[in-house]
CSV table of C-alpha atoms in Angstrom, one decimal:
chain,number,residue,atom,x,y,z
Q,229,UNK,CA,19.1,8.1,26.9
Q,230,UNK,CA,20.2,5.0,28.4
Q,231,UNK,CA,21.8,1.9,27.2
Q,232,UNK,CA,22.7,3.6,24.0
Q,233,UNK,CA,18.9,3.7,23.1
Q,234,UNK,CA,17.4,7.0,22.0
Q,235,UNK,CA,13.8,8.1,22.3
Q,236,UNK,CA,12.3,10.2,19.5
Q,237,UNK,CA,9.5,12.6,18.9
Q,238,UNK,CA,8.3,13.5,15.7
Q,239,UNK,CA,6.6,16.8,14.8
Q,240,UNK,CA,4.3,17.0,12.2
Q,241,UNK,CA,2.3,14.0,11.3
Q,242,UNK,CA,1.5,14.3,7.6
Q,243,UNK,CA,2.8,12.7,4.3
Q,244,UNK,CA,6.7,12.3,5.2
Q,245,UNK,CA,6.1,11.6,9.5
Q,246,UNK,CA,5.4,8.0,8.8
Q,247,UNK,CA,8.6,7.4,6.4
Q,248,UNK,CA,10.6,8.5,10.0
Q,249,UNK,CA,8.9,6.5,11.8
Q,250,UNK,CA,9.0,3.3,9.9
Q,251,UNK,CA,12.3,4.4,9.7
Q,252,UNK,CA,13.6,4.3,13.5
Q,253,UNK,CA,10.9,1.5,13.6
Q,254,UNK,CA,13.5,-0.8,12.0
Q,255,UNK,CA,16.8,0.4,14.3
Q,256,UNK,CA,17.3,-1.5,17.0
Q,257,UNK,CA,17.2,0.2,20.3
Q,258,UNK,CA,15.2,3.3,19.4
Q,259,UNK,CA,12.2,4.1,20.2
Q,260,UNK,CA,9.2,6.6,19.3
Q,261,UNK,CA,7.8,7.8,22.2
Q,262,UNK,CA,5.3,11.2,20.9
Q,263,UNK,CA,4.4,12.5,18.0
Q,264,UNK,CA,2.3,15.8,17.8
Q,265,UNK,CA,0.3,17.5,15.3
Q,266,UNK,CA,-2.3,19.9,15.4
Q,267,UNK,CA,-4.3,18.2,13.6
Q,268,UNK,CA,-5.4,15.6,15.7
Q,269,UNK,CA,-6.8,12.9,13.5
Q,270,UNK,CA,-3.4,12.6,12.0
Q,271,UNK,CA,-1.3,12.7,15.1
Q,272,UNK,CA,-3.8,9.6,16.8
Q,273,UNK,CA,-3.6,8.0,13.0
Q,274,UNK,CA,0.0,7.8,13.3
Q,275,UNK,CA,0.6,7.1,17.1
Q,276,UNK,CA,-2.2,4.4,16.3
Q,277,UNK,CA,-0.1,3.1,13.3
Q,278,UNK,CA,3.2,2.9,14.8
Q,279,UNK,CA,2.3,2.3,18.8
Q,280,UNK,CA,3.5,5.5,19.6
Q,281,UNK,CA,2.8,6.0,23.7
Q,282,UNK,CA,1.9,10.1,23.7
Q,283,UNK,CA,-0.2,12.3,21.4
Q,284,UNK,CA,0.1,16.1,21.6
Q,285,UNK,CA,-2.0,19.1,19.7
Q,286,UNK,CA,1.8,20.8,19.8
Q,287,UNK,CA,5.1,20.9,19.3
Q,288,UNK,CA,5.8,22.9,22.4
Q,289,UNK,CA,4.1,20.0,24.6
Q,290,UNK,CA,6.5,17.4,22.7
Q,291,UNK,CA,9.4,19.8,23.3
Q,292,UNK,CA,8.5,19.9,27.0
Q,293,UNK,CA,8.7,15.9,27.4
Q,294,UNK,CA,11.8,15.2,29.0
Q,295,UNK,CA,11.5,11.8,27.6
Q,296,UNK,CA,12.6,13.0,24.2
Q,297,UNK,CA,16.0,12.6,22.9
Q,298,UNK,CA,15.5,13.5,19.2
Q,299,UNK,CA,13.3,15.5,17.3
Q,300,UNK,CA,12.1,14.7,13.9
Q,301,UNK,CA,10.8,17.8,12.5
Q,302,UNK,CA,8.1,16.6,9.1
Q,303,UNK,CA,6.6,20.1,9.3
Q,304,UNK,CA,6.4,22.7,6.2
Q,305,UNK,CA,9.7,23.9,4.6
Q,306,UNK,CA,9.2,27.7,6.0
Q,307,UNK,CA,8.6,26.0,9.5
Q,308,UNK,CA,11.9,24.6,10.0
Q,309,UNK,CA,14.0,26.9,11.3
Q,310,UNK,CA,11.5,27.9,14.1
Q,311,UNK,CA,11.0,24.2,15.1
Q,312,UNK,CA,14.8,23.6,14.7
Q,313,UNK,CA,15.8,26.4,17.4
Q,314,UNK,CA,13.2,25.5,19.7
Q,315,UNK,CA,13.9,21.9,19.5
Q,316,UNK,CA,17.6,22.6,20.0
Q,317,UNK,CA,17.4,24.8,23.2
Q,318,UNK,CA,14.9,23.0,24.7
Q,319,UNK,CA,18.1,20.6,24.1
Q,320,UNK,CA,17.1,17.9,21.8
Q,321,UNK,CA,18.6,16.3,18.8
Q,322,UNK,CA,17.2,17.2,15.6
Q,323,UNK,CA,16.4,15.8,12.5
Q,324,UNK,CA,15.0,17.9,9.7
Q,325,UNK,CA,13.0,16.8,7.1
Q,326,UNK,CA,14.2,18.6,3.9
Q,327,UNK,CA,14.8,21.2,2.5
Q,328,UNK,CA,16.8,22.8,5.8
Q,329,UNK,CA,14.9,26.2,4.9
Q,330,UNK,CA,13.6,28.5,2.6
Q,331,UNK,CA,15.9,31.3,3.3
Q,332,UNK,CA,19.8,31.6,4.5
Q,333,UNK,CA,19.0,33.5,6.8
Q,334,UNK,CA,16.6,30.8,8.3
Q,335,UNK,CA,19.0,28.3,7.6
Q,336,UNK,CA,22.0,30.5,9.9
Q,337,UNK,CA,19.8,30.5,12.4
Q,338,UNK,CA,19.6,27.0,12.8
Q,339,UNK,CA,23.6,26.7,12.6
Q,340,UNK,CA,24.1,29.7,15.5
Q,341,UNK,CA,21.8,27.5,17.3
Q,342,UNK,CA,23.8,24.3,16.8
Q,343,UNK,CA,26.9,26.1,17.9
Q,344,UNK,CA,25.0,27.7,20.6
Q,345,UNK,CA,23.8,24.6,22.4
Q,346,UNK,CA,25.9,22.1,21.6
Q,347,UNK,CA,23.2,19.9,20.4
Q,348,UNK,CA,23.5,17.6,16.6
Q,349,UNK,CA,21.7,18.3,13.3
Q,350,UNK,CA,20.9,16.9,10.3
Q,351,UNK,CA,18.9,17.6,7.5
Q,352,UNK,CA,17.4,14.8,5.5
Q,353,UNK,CA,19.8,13.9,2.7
Q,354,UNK,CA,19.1,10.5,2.3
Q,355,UNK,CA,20.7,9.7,-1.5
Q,356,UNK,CA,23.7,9.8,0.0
Q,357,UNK,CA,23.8,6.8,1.4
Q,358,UNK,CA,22.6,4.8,-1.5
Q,359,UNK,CA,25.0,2.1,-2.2
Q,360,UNK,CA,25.5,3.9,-5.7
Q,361,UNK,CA,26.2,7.4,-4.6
Q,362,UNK,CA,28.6,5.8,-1.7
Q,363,UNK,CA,30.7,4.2,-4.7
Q,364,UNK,CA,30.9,7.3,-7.0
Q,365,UNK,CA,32.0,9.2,-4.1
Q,366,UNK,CA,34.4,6.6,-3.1
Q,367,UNK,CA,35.5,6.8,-6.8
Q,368,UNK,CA,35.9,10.0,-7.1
Q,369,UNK,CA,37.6,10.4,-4.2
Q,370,UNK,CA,40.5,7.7,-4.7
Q,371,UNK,CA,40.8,9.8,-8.1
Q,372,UNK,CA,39.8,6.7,-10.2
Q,373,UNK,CA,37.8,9.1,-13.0
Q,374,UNK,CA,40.3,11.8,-12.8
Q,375,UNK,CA,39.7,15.3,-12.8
Q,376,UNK,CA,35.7,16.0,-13.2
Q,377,UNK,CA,34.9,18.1,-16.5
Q,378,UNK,CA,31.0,17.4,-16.8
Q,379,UNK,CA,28.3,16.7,-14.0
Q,380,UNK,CA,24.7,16.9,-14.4
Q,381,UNK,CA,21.7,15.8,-13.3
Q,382,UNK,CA,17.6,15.4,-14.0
Q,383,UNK,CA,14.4,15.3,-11.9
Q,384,UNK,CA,12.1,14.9,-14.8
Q,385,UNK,CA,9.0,14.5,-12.3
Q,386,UNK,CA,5.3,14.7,-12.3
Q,387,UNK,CA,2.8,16.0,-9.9
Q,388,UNK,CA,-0.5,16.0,-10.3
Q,389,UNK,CA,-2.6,19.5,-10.0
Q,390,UNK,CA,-4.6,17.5,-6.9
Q,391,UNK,CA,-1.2,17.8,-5.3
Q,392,UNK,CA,-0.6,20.5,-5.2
Q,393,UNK,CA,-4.2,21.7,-4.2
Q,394,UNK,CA,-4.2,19.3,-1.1
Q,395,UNK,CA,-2.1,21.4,1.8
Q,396,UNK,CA,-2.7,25.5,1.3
Q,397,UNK,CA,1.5,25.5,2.0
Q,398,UNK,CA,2.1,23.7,-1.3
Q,399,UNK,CA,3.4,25.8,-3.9
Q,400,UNK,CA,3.9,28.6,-2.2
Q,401,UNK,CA,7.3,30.9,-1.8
Q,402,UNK,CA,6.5,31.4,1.9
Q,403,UNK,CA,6.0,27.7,3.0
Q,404,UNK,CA,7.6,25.6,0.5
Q,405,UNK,CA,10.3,27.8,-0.7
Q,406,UNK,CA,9.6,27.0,-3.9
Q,407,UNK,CA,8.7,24.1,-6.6
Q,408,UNK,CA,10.5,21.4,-8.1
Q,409,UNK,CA,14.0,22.7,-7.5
Q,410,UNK,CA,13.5,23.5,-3.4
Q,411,UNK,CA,10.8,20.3,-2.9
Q,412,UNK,CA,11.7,17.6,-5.6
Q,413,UNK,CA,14.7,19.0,-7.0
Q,414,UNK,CA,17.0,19.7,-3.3
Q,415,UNK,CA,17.9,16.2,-2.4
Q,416,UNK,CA,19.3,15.8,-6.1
Q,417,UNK,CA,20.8,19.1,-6.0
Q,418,UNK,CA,22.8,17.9,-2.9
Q,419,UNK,CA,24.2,14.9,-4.1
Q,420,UNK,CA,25.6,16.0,-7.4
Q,421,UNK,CA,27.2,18.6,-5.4
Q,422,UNK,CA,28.7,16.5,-3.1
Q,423,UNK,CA,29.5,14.2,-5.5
Q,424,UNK,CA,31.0,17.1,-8.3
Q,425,UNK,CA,32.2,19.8,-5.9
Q,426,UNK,CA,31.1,23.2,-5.1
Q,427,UNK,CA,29.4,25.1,-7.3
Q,428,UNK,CA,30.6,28.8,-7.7
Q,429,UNK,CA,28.2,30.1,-10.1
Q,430,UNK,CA,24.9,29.4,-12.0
Q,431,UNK,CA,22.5,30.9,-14.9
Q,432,UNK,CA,18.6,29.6,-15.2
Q,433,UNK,CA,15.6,30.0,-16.5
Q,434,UNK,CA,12.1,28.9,-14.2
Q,435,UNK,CA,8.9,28.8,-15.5
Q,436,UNK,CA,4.8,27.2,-14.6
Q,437,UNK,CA,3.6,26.0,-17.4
Q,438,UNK,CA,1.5,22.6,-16.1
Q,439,UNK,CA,0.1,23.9,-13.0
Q,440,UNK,CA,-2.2,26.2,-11.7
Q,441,UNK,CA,-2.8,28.1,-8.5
Q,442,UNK,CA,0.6,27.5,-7.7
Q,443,UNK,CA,3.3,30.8,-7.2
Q,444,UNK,CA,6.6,28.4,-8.2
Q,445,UNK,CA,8.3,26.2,-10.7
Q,446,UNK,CA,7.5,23.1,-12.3
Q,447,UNK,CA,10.4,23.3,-14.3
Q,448,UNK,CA,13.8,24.7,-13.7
Q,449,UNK,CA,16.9,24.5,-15.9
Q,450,UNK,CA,20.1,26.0,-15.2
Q,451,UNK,CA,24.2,25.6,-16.2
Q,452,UNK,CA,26.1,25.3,-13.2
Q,453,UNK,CA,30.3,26.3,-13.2
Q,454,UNK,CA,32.3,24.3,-10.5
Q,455,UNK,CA,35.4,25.8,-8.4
Q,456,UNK,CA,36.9,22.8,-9.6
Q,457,UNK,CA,36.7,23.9,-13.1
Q,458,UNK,CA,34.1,21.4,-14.4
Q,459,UNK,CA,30.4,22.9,-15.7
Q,460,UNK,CA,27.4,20.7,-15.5
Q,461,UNK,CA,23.0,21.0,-15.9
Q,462,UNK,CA,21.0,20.8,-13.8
Q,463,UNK,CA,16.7,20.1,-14.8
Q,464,UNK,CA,14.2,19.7,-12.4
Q,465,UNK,CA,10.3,19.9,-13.1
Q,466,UNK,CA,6.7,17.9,-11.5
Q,467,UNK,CA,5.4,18.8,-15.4
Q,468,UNK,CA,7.5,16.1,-16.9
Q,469,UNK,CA,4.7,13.5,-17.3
Q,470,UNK,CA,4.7,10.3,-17.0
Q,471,UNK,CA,7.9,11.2,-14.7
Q,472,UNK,CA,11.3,9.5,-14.8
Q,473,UNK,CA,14.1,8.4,-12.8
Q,474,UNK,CA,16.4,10.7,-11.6
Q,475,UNK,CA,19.1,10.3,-13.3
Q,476,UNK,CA,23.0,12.2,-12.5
Q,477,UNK,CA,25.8,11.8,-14.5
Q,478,UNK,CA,29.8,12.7,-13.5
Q,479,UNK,CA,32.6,12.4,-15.9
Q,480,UNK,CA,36.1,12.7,-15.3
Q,481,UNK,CA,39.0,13.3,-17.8
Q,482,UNK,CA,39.6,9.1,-16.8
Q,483,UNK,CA,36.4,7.7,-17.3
Q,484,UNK,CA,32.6,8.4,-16.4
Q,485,UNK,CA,29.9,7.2,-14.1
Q,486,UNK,CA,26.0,7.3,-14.1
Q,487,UNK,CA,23.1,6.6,-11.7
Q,488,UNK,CA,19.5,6.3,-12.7
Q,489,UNK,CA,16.9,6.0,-10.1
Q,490,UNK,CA,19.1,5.4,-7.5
Q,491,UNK,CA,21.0,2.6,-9.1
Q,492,UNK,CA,24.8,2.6,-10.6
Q,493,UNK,CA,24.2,1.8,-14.6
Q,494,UNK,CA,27.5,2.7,-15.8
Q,495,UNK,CA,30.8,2.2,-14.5
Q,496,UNK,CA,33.3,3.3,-16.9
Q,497,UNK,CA,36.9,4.0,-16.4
Q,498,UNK,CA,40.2,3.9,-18.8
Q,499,UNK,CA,41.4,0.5,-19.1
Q,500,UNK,CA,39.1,-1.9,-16.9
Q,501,UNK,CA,36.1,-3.0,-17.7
Q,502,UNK,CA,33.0,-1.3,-18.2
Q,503,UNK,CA,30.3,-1.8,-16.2
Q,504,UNK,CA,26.9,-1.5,-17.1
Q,505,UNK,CA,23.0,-2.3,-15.8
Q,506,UNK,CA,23.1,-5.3,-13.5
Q,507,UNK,CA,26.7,-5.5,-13.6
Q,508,UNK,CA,27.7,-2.0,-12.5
Q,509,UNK,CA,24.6,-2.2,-9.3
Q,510,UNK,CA,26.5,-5.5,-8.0
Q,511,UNK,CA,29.7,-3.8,-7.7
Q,512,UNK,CA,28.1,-0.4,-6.7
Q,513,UNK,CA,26.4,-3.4,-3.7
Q,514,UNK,CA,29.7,-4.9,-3.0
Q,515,UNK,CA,31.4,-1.3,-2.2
Q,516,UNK,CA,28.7,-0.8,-0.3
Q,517,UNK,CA,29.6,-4.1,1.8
Q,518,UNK,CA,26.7,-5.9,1.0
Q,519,UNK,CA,23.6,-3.8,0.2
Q,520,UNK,CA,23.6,-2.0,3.4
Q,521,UNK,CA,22.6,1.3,1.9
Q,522,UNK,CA,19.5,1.3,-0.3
Q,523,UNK,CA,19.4,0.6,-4.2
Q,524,UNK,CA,15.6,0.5,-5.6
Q,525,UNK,CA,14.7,-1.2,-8.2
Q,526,UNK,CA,13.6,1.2,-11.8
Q,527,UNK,CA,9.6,0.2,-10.7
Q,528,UNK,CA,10.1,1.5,-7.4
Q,529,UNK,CA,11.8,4.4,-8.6
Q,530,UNK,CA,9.8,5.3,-11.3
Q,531,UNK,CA,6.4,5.0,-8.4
Q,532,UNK,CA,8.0,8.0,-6.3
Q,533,UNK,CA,8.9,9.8,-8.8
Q,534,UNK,CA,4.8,10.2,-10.1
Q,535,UNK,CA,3.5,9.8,-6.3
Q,536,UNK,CA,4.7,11.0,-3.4
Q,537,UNK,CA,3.4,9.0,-1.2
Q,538,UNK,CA,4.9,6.2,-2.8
Q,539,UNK,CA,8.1,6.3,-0.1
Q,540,UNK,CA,10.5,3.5,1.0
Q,541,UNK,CA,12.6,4.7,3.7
Q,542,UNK,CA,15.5,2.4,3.8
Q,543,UNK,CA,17.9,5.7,3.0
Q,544,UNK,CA,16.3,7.6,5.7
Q,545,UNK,CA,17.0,4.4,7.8
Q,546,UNK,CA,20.7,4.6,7.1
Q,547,UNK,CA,21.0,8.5,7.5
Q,548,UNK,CA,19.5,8.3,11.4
Q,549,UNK,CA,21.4,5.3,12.0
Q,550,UNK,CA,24.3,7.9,11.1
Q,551,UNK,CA,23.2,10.3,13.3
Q,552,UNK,CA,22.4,8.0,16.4
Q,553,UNK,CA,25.7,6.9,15.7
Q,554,UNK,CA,27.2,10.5,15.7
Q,555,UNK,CA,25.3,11.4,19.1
Q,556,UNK,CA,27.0,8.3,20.6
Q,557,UNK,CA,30.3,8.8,19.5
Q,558,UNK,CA,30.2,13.4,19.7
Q,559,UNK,CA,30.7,13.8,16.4
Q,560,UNK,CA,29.6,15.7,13.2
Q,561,UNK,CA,26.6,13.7,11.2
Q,562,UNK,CA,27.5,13.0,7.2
Q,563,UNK,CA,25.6,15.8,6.9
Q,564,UNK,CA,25.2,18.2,9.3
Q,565,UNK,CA,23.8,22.1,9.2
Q,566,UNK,CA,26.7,23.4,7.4
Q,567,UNK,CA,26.1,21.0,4.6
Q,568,UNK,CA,22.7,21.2,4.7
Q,569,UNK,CA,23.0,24.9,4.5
Q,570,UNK,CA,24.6,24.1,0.5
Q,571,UNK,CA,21.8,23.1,-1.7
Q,572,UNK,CA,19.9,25.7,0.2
Q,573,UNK,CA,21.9,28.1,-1.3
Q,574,UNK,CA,22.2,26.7,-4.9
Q,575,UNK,CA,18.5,26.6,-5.1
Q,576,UNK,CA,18.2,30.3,-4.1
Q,577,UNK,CA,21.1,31.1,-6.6
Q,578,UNK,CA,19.3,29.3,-9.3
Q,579,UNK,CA,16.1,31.3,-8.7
Q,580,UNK,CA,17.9,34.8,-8.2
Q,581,UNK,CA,19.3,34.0,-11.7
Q,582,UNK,CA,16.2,33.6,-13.5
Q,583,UNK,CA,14.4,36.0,-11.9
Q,584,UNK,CA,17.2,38.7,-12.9
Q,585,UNK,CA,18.3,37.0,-16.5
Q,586,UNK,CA,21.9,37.0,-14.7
Q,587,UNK,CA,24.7,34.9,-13.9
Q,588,UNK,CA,24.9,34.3,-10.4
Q,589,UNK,CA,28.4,34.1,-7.8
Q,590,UNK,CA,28.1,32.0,-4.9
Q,591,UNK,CA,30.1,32.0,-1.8
């Protein structure tokens, strides 16, 4: 690293590689200098796409370049942890596509690593820095809804059978550590959350009923209990067709907020004025100083949430801009491999509680 600039490799050249790339693409200063694959048409696709200098057939060549500063790791979900610790004591950075992993286990082995080498994490959170979710936290924070009694949230998705057929890792427990909870369902998971508080227990039901040749979900429902005393839903499903926004609601004893596909649609709170549609985004923009973070518009939204390849990549923009900026200054990323670590384990919860017909503790 020199000058403050960072130089980044990214593993795994596939569906999400490019969004990381035209990503750091538009941060000033950075640079992509490998990507690897072992697929080779898709590694020279994407070096050839975004002028990336070196091509390797591995990610143990790219790990070997001394050029590297930071890793972007787009492999499967039951690869992470294994690219992750390599990455980290060959002593790069790391940024992990989501989820973190399929397994705690996987997932504390990527923390011990952390700790062990010194070296920053972050797992690919990117809602959290849309101007919206920045303004409920803020919100919530200063205490403006009061104490949170309801929080719940909906990933009403659709994927199409082709999907799922198209990578032999894709819908499996092994690879992608589930369905629409672990793959569609994690980043909404983490920011309701974040935004409502731990979670200390859940009770769910899971079932396939649009897919075939697939051994997880495409729909999960479950009731979540708080620590802080609140309860909340969660729905996730790729069956849900023609697909809709997410959408994730919190209300406090003092008002209420709600976001739907990524954009603040209600602003409600005791005594001002309520906020709704365009009115609520512009002040959910303003908080935000300006629009820095990303707020999609309900076509955009609504494109994602039936294709997956239909991916913007301004949020992922903001989140490595917070992690360049957490290298520079040695400190913790917005979310680093502790918080990662917390969907992970609501996810698993959720599962363990429909596979048993139980209520499940966490923590």
């Amino acid at each position: 690293m020199t000058d403050g600039s960072l130089r980044f490799g990214i593993v795994g050249c596939g569906s999400i590689g490019p969004t990381h790339a035209g990503a750091i693409k538009q941060l000033a200063g950075m640079q992509i200098v490998a990507c690897a694959d072992p697929v080779a048409d898709r590694a020279r696709a994407l070096a050839d796409k975004f002028g990336i200098p070196k091509v390797y057939a591995s990610d143990a060549e790219l790990l070997a370049d001394a050029d590297v500063d930071v890793v972007c790791l787009c492999t499967p979900s039951g690869m992470h942890a294994d690219g992750a610790v390599a990455a980290l004591r060959a002593g790069k950075h790391v940024i992990v596509e989501k989820p973190m992993e399929v397994s705690l286990a996987a997932c504390d082995r990527m923390i011990a690593a952390v700790d062990e080498t010194g070296k920053k994490l972050t797992v690919i959170s990117q809602h959290r820095f849309d101007a919206a979710s920045q303004l409920a936290k803020k919100k919530l924070a200063d205490g403006e809804l009061g104490k949170v009694i309801l929080a719940t949230a909906d990933v009403k998705w659709w994927r199409t059978q082709a999907y799922y057929d198209s990578g032999d890792w894709r819908g499996t427990w092994a690879m992608d550590g589930g369905g629409a909870l672990m793959n569609q369902g994690v980043h909404t998971v983490d920011l309701l959350q974040w935004l409502a508080g731990d979670v200390r227990s859940v009770n769910a039901q899971i079932r396939t009923s649009a897919h075939e040749r697939i051994e997880v979900e495409d729909i999960a429902v479950a009731t979540l209990a708080f620590a802080n005393g609140a309860v909340g839903t969660f729905v996730a499903s790729t069956a849900a067709y023609p697909a809709l926004p997410v959408k994730v609601d919190i209300f406090g004893t003092n008002g209420g907020m709600s976001i739907e596909g990524d954009v603040l649609q209600l602003l409600a709170i005791k005594g001002q004025e309520t906020l709704r549609g365009t009115g609520a985004s512009a002040h959910a923009l303003a908080v935000a100083g300006g629009g820095t973070a990303s707020v999609k518009d309900e076509a955009a939204t609504r494109s994602a949430a039936a294709d997956p390849g239909a991916v913007w990549g301004d949020a992922h923009r903001e989140q490595i801009r917070d992690f360049i900026t957490a290298i520079r200054e040695d400190r913790q990323p917005l979310i680093d491999a502790r918080a990662a670590r917390k969907p992970v384990e609501i996810i698993l919860a959720i599962y363990e509680s429909a596979r048993t017909g139980k209520t499940v503790q966490l923590g």
